[in-house]
């Protein structure tokens, strides 16, 4: 399987093309771009538009968003979320239906985990708020306890 850690979009496209066992000419034809233009993209001489990247992604059967990240058009913080579907889509050993099912399962797990993480954070925030409330009440009791003997002593001295 091709590495997903490459320096630029051209190198990444070349790895994906080779992984899909496509010639430069075959990919150019499938994506609707000229052979010289694709060659220039792969060599880093041209920066493709989002539309061209989308066409290339479709021809390679990978996520267009992954190409956008590689090209610097999309924030890299979503990289992990985008790479898994891209790897699934580029796997030639499984058919289209299997790819879609795997991606749906992956996305459902991510949603489930995000919901669980949100619930855990809410519980932790509630626990901290409760603990702070108890500490404030305890501190208030200590202040009241410390000031009570002083008042009693002052009254008895009169």
PDB file of C-alpha atoms in Angstrom:
ATOM      1  CA  UNK A   1       0.000   0.000   0.000  1.00  0.00           C
ATOM      2  CA  UNK A   2       1.268   3.484  -0.839  1.00  0.00           C
ATOM      3  CA  UNK A   3       2.485   5.724   1.943  1.00  0.00           C
ATOM      4  CA  UNK A   4       0.249   8.612   2.923  1.00  0.00           C
ATOM      5  CA  UNK A   5       3.131  10.696   4.282  1.00  0.00           C
ATOM      6  CA  UNK A   6       4.498  12.447   1.203  1.00  0.00           C
ATOM      7  CA  UNK A   7       5.817  15.960   0.715  1.00  0.00           C
ATOM      8  CA  UNK A   8       3.399  17.407  -1.810  1.00  0.00           C
ATOM      9  CA  UNK A   9       0.319  16.687  -3.854  1.00  0.00           C
ATOM     10  CA  UNK A  10       2.309  15.701  -6.958  1.00  0.00           C
ATOM     11  CA  UNK A  11       4.292  13.013  -5.151  1.00  0.00           C
ATOM     12  CA  UNK A  12       1.124  11.809  -3.461  1.00  0.00           C
ATOM     13  CA  UNK A  13      -0.707  11.582  -6.791  1.00  0.00           C
ATOM     14  CA  UNK A  14       2.169   9.624  -8.303  1.00  0.00           C
ATOM     15  CA  UNK A  15       2.099   7.143  -5.386  1.00  0.00           C
ATOM     16  CA  UNK A  16      -1.665   6.761  -5.657  1.00  0.00           C
ATOM     17  CA  UNK A  17      -1.470   6.294  -9.435  1.00  0.00           C
ATOM     18  CA  UNK A  18       1.228   3.660  -9.097  1.00  0.00           C
ATOM     19  CA  UNK A  19      -0.716   1.963  -6.300  1.00  0.00           C
ATOM     20  CA  UNK A  20      -3.745   1.793  -8.594  1.00  0.00           C
ATOM     21  CA  UNK A  21      -1.484   0.373 -11.323  1.00  0.00           C
ATOM     22  CA  UNK A  22      -2.357   3.124 -13.775  1.00  0.00           C
ATOM     23  CA  UNK A  23      -0.045   4.679 -16.301  1.00  0.00           C
ATOM     24  CA  UNK A  24       0.242   8.447 -16.471  1.00  0.00           C
ATOM     25  CA  UNK A  25      -1.684   8.346 -19.739  1.00  0.00           C
ATOM     26  CA  UNK A  26      -4.471   6.156 -18.291  1.00  0.00           C
ATOM     27  CA  UNK A  27      -4.990   8.460 -15.297  1.00  0.00           C
ATOM     28  CA  UNK A  28      -4.882  11.585 -17.460  1.00  0.00           C
ATOM     29  CA  UNK A  29      -7.526  10.113 -19.751  1.00  0.00           C
ATOM     30  CA  UNK A  30      -9.736   8.935 -16.866  1.00  0.00           C
ATOM     31  CA  UNK A  31      -9.514  12.352 -15.158  1.00  0.00           C
ATOM     32  CA  UNK A  32     -10.021  14.347 -18.346  1.00  0.00           C
ATOM     33  CA  UNK A  33      -6.708  16.203 -18.208  1.00  0.00           C
ATOM     34  CA  UNK A  34      -3.811  16.217 -20.636  1.00  0.00           C
ATOM     35  CA  UNK A  35      -0.931  13.842 -20.201  1.00  0.00           C
ATOM     36  CA  UNK A  36       1.698  16.670 -20.071  1.00  0.00           C
ATOM     37  CA  UNK A  37      -0.365  18.608 -17.512  1.00  0.00           C
ATOM     38  CA  UNK A  38      -0.633  15.571 -15.202  1.00  0.00           C
ATOM     39  CA  UNK A  39       3.087  14.958 -15.590  1.00  0.00           C
ATOM     40  CA  UNK A  40       3.776  18.557 -14.557  1.00  0.00           C
ATOM     41  CA  UNK A  41       1.516  18.187 -11.518  1.00  0.00           C
ATOM     42  CA  UNK A  42       3.306  15.000 -10.437  1.00  0.00           C
ATOM     43  CA  UNK A  43       6.698  16.693 -10.812  1.00  0.00           C
ATOM     44  CA  UNK A  44       5.543  19.680  -8.759  1.00  0.00           C
ATOM     45  CA  UNK A  45       5.733  22.156 -11.644  1.00  0.00           C
ATOM     46  CA  UNK A  46       2.007  22.960 -11.620  1.00  0.00           C
ATOM     47  CA  UNK A  47      -0.437  23.421  -8.795  1.00  0.00           C
ATOM     48  CA  UNK A  48      -3.806  21.921  -9.755  1.00  0.00           C
ATOM     49  CA  UNK A  49      -7.121  23.584  -8.998  1.00  0.00           C
ATOM     50  CA  UNK A  50      -9.664  22.031  -6.645  1.00  0.00           C
ATOM     51  CA  UNK A  51     -11.703  20.978  -9.682  1.00  0.00           C
ATOM     52  CA  UNK A  52      -8.743  19.130 -11.238  1.00  0.00           C
ATOM     53  CA  UNK A  53      -7.959  17.479  -7.902  1.00  0.00           C
ATOM     54  CA  UNK A  54     -11.560  16.335  -7.673  1.00  0.00           C
ATOM     55  CA  UNK A  55     -11.365  14.813 -11.163  1.00  0.00           C
ATOM     56  CA  UNK A  56      -8.103  13.057 -10.291  1.00  0.00           C
ATOM     57  CA  UNK A  57      -9.536  11.768  -7.012  1.00  0.00           C
ATOM     58  CA  UNK A  58     -12.552  10.362  -8.807  1.00  0.00           C
ATOM     59  CA  UNK A  59     -10.335   8.633 -11.379  1.00  0.00           C
ATOM     60  CA  UNK A  60      -8.136   7.207  -8.601  1.00  0.00           C
ATOM     61  CA  UNK A  61     -11.162   6.327  -6.455  1.00  0.00           C
ATOM     62  CA  UNK A  62      -9.823   8.204  -3.467  1.00  0.00           C
ATOM     63  CA  UNK A  63     -11.167  11.045  -1.351  1.00  0.00           C
ATOM     64  CA  UNK A  64     -10.933  14.482  -2.962  1.00  0.00           C
ATOM     65  CA  UNK A  65     -10.564  15.940   0.533  1.00  0.00           C
ATOM     66  CA  UNK A  66      -7.349  13.969   1.006  1.00  0.00           C
ATOM     67  CA  UNK A  67      -5.939  15.581  -2.117  1.00  0.00           C
ATOM     68  CA  UNK A  68      -7.085  18.995  -0.869  1.00  0.00           C
ATOM     69  CA  UNK A  69      -5.143  18.422   2.373  1.00  0.00           C
ATOM     70  CA  UNK A  70      -2.063  17.346   0.400  1.00  0.00           C
ATOM     71  CA  UNK A  71      -2.350  20.467  -1.765  1.00  0.00           C
ATOM     72  CA  UNK A  72      -2.754  22.710   1.293  1.00  0.00           C
ATOM     73  CA  UNK A  73      -6.321  23.665   0.378  1.00  0.00           C
ATOM     74  CA  UNK A  74      -7.887  22.055   3.449  1.00  0.00           C
ATOM     75  CA  UNK A  75      -6.867  22.217   7.095  1.00  0.00           C
ATOM     76  CA  UNK A  76      -4.656  19.293   8.078  1.00  0.00           C
ATOM     77  CA  UNK A  77      -6.401  18.844  11.451  1.00  0.00           C
ATOM     78  CA  UNK A  78      -8.951  16.657   9.705  1.00  0.00           C
ATOM     79  CA  UNK A  79      -6.212  14.558   8.101  1.00  0.00           C
ATOM     80  CA  UNK A  80      -6.838  11.379  10.153  1.00  0.00           C
ATOM     81  CA  UNK A  81     -10.544  11.493   9.444  1.00  0.00           C
ATOM     82  CA  UNK A  82      -9.856  11.868   5.719  1.00  0.00           C
ATOM     83  CA  UNK A  83      -7.038   9.347   5.292  1.00  0.00           C
ATOM     84  CA  UNK A  84      -8.945   6.251   6.387  1.00  0.00           C
ATOM     85  CA  UNK A  85     -11.648   6.602   3.708  1.00  0.00           C
ATOM     86  CA  UNK A  86      -8.942   7.386   1.138  1.00  0.00           C
ATOM     87  CA  UNK A  87      -7.063   4.208   1.976  1.00  0.00           C
ATOM     88  CA  UNK A  88     -10.257   2.186   1.824  1.00  0.00           C
ATOM     89  CA  UNK A  89     -11.206   3.705  -1.535  1.00  0.00           C
ATOM     90  CA  UNK A  90      -7.771   3.014  -3.006  1.00  0.00           C
ATOM     91  CA  UNK A  91      -7.730  -0.668  -2.028  1.00  0.00           C
ATOM     92  CA  UNK A  92      -8.070  -2.699  -5.247  1.00  0.00           C
ATOM     93  CA  UNK A  93      -8.792  -5.945  -3.368  1.00  0.00           C
ATOM     94  CA  UNK A  94     -12.327  -4.954  -2.325  1.00  0.00           C
ATOM     95  CA  UNK A  95     -15.276  -3.945  -4.476  1.00  0.00           C
ATOM     96  CA  UNK A  96     -17.204  -0.651  -4.430  1.00  0.00           C
ATOM     97  CA  UNK A  97     -20.022  -1.943  -2.208  1.00  0.00           C
ATOM     98  CA  UNK A  98     -17.532  -3.251   0.363  1.00  0.00           C
ATOM     99  CA  UNK A  99     -15.664   0.064   0.310  1.00  0.00           C
ATOM    100  CA  UNK A 100     -18.863   2.016   0.970  1.00  0.00           C
ATOM    101  CA  UNK A 101     -19.877  -0.317   3.817  1.00  0.00           C
ATOM    102  CA  UNK A 102     -16.450  -0.009   5.459  1.00  0.00           C
ATOM    103  CA  UNK A 103     -16.554   3.777   5.218  1.00  0.00           C
ATOM    104  CA  UNK A 104     -20.053   3.873   6.712  1.00  0.00           C
ATOM    105  CA  UNK A 105     -18.958   1.668   9.616  1.00  0.00           C
ATOM    106  CA  UNK A 106     -15.884   3.819  10.192  1.00  0.00           C
ATOM    107  CA  UNK A 107     -17.952   7.006  10.201  1.00  0.00           C
ATOM    108  CA  UNK A 108     -20.520   5.532  12.592  1.00  0.00           C
ATOM    109  CA  UNK A 109     -17.741   4.539  15.024  1.00  0.00           C
ATOM    110  CA  UNK A 110     -16.288   8.050  14.856  1.00  0.00           C
ATOM    111  CA  UNK A 111     -19.712   9.598  15.593  1.00  0.00           C
ATOM    112  CA  UNK A 112     -20.314   7.165  18.449  1.00  0.00           C
ATOM    113  CA  UNK A 113     -16.906   7.890  19.967  1.00  0.00           C
ATOM    114  CA  UNK A 114     -17.375  11.651  19.591  1.00  0.00           C
ATOM    115  CA  UNK A 115     -20.714  11.429  21.397  1.00  0.00           C
ATOM    116  CA  UNK A 116     -19.174   9.343  24.186  1.00  0.00           C
ATOM    117  CA  UNK A 117     -16.291  11.798  24.493  1.00  0.00           C
ATOM    118  CA  UNK A 118     -18.714  14.732  24.736  1.00  0.00           C
ATOM    119  CA  UNK A 119     -20.721  12.936  27.415  1.00  0.00           C
ATOM    120  CA  UNK A 120     -17.549  12.148  29.379  1.00  0.00           C
ATOM    121  CA  UNK A 121     -16.438  15.792  29.192  1.00  0.00           C
ATOM    122  CA  UNK A 122     -19.863  16.948  30.374  1.00  0.00           C
ATOM    123  CA  UNK A 123     -19.738  14.495  33.297  1.00  0.00           C
ATOM    124  CA  UNK A 124     -16.246  15.658  34.233  1.00  0.00           C
ATOM    125  CA  UNK A 125     -17.329  19.305  34.104  1.00  0.00           C
ATOM    126  CA  UNK A 126     -20.342  18.539  36.314  1.00  0.00           C
ATOM    127  CA  UNK A 127     -18.140  16.625  38.764  1.00  0.00           C
ATOM    128  CA  UNK A 128     -15.669  19.514  38.935  1.00  0.00           C
ATOM    129  CA  UNK A 129     -18.457  22.031  39.471  1.00  0.00           C
ATOM    130  CA  UNK A 130     -19.886  19.873  42.281  1.00  0.00           C
ATOM    131  CA  UNK A 131     -16.438  19.543  43.869  1.00  0.00           C
ATOM    132  CA  UNK A 132     -15.899  23.306  43.668  1.00  0.00           C
ATOM    133  CA  UNK A 133     -19.291  23.883  45.285  1.00  0.00           C
ATOM    134  CA  UNK A 134     -18.421  21.500  48.132  1.00  0.00           C
ATOM    135  CA  UNK A 135     -15.052  23.191  48.612  1.00  0.00           C
ATOM    136  CA  UNK A 136     -16.715  26.609  48.723  1.00  0.00           C
ATOM    137  CA  UNK A 137     -19.272  25.397  51.283  1.00  0.00           C
ATOM    138  CA  UNK A 138     -16.519  23.810  53.390  1.00  0.00           C
ATOM    139  CA  UNK A 139     -14.449  26.972  53.223  1.00  0.00           C
ATOM    140  CA  UNK A 140     -17.489  29.022  54.294  1.00  0.00           C
ATOM    141  CA  UNK A 141     -18.020  26.695  57.278  1.00  0.00           C
ATOM    142  CA  UNK A 142     -14.351  27.026  58.244  1.00  0.00           C
ATOM    143  CA  UNK A 143     -14.590  30.818  58.062  1.00  0.00           C
ATOM    144  CA  UNK A 144     -17.726  30.767  60.219  1.00  0.00           C
ATOM    145  CA  UNK A 145     -16.118  28.346  62.694  1.00  0.00           C
ATOM    146  CA  UNK A 146     -12.971  30.480  62.948  1.00  0.00           C
ATOM    147  CA  UNK A 147     -14.926  33.695  63.548  1.00  0.00           C
ATOM    148  CA  UNK A 148     -17.396  32.258  66.111  1.00  0.00           C
ATOM    149  CA  UNK A 149     -14.924  31.767  69.014  1.00  0.00           C
ATOM    150  CA  UNK A 150     -13.563  35.255  68.472  1.00  0.00           C
ATOM    151  CA  UNK A 151     -17.026  36.753  68.915  1.00  0.00           C
ATOM    152  CA  UNK A 152     -17.631  34.679  72.047  1.00  0.00           C
ATOM    153  CA  UNK A 153     -14.284  35.749  73.533  1.00  0.00           C
ATOM    154  CA  UNK A 154     -14.937  39.400  72.748  1.00  0.00           C
ATOM    155  CA  UNK A 155     -18.348  39.269  74.437  1.00  0.00           C
ATOM    156  CA  UNK A 156     -16.987  37.481  77.514  1.00  0.00           C
ATOM    157  CA  UNK A 157     -14.205  40.059  77.923  1.00  0.00           C
ATOM    158  CA  UNK A 158     -16.764  42.878  78.242  1.00  0.00           C
TER     159      UNK A 158
END
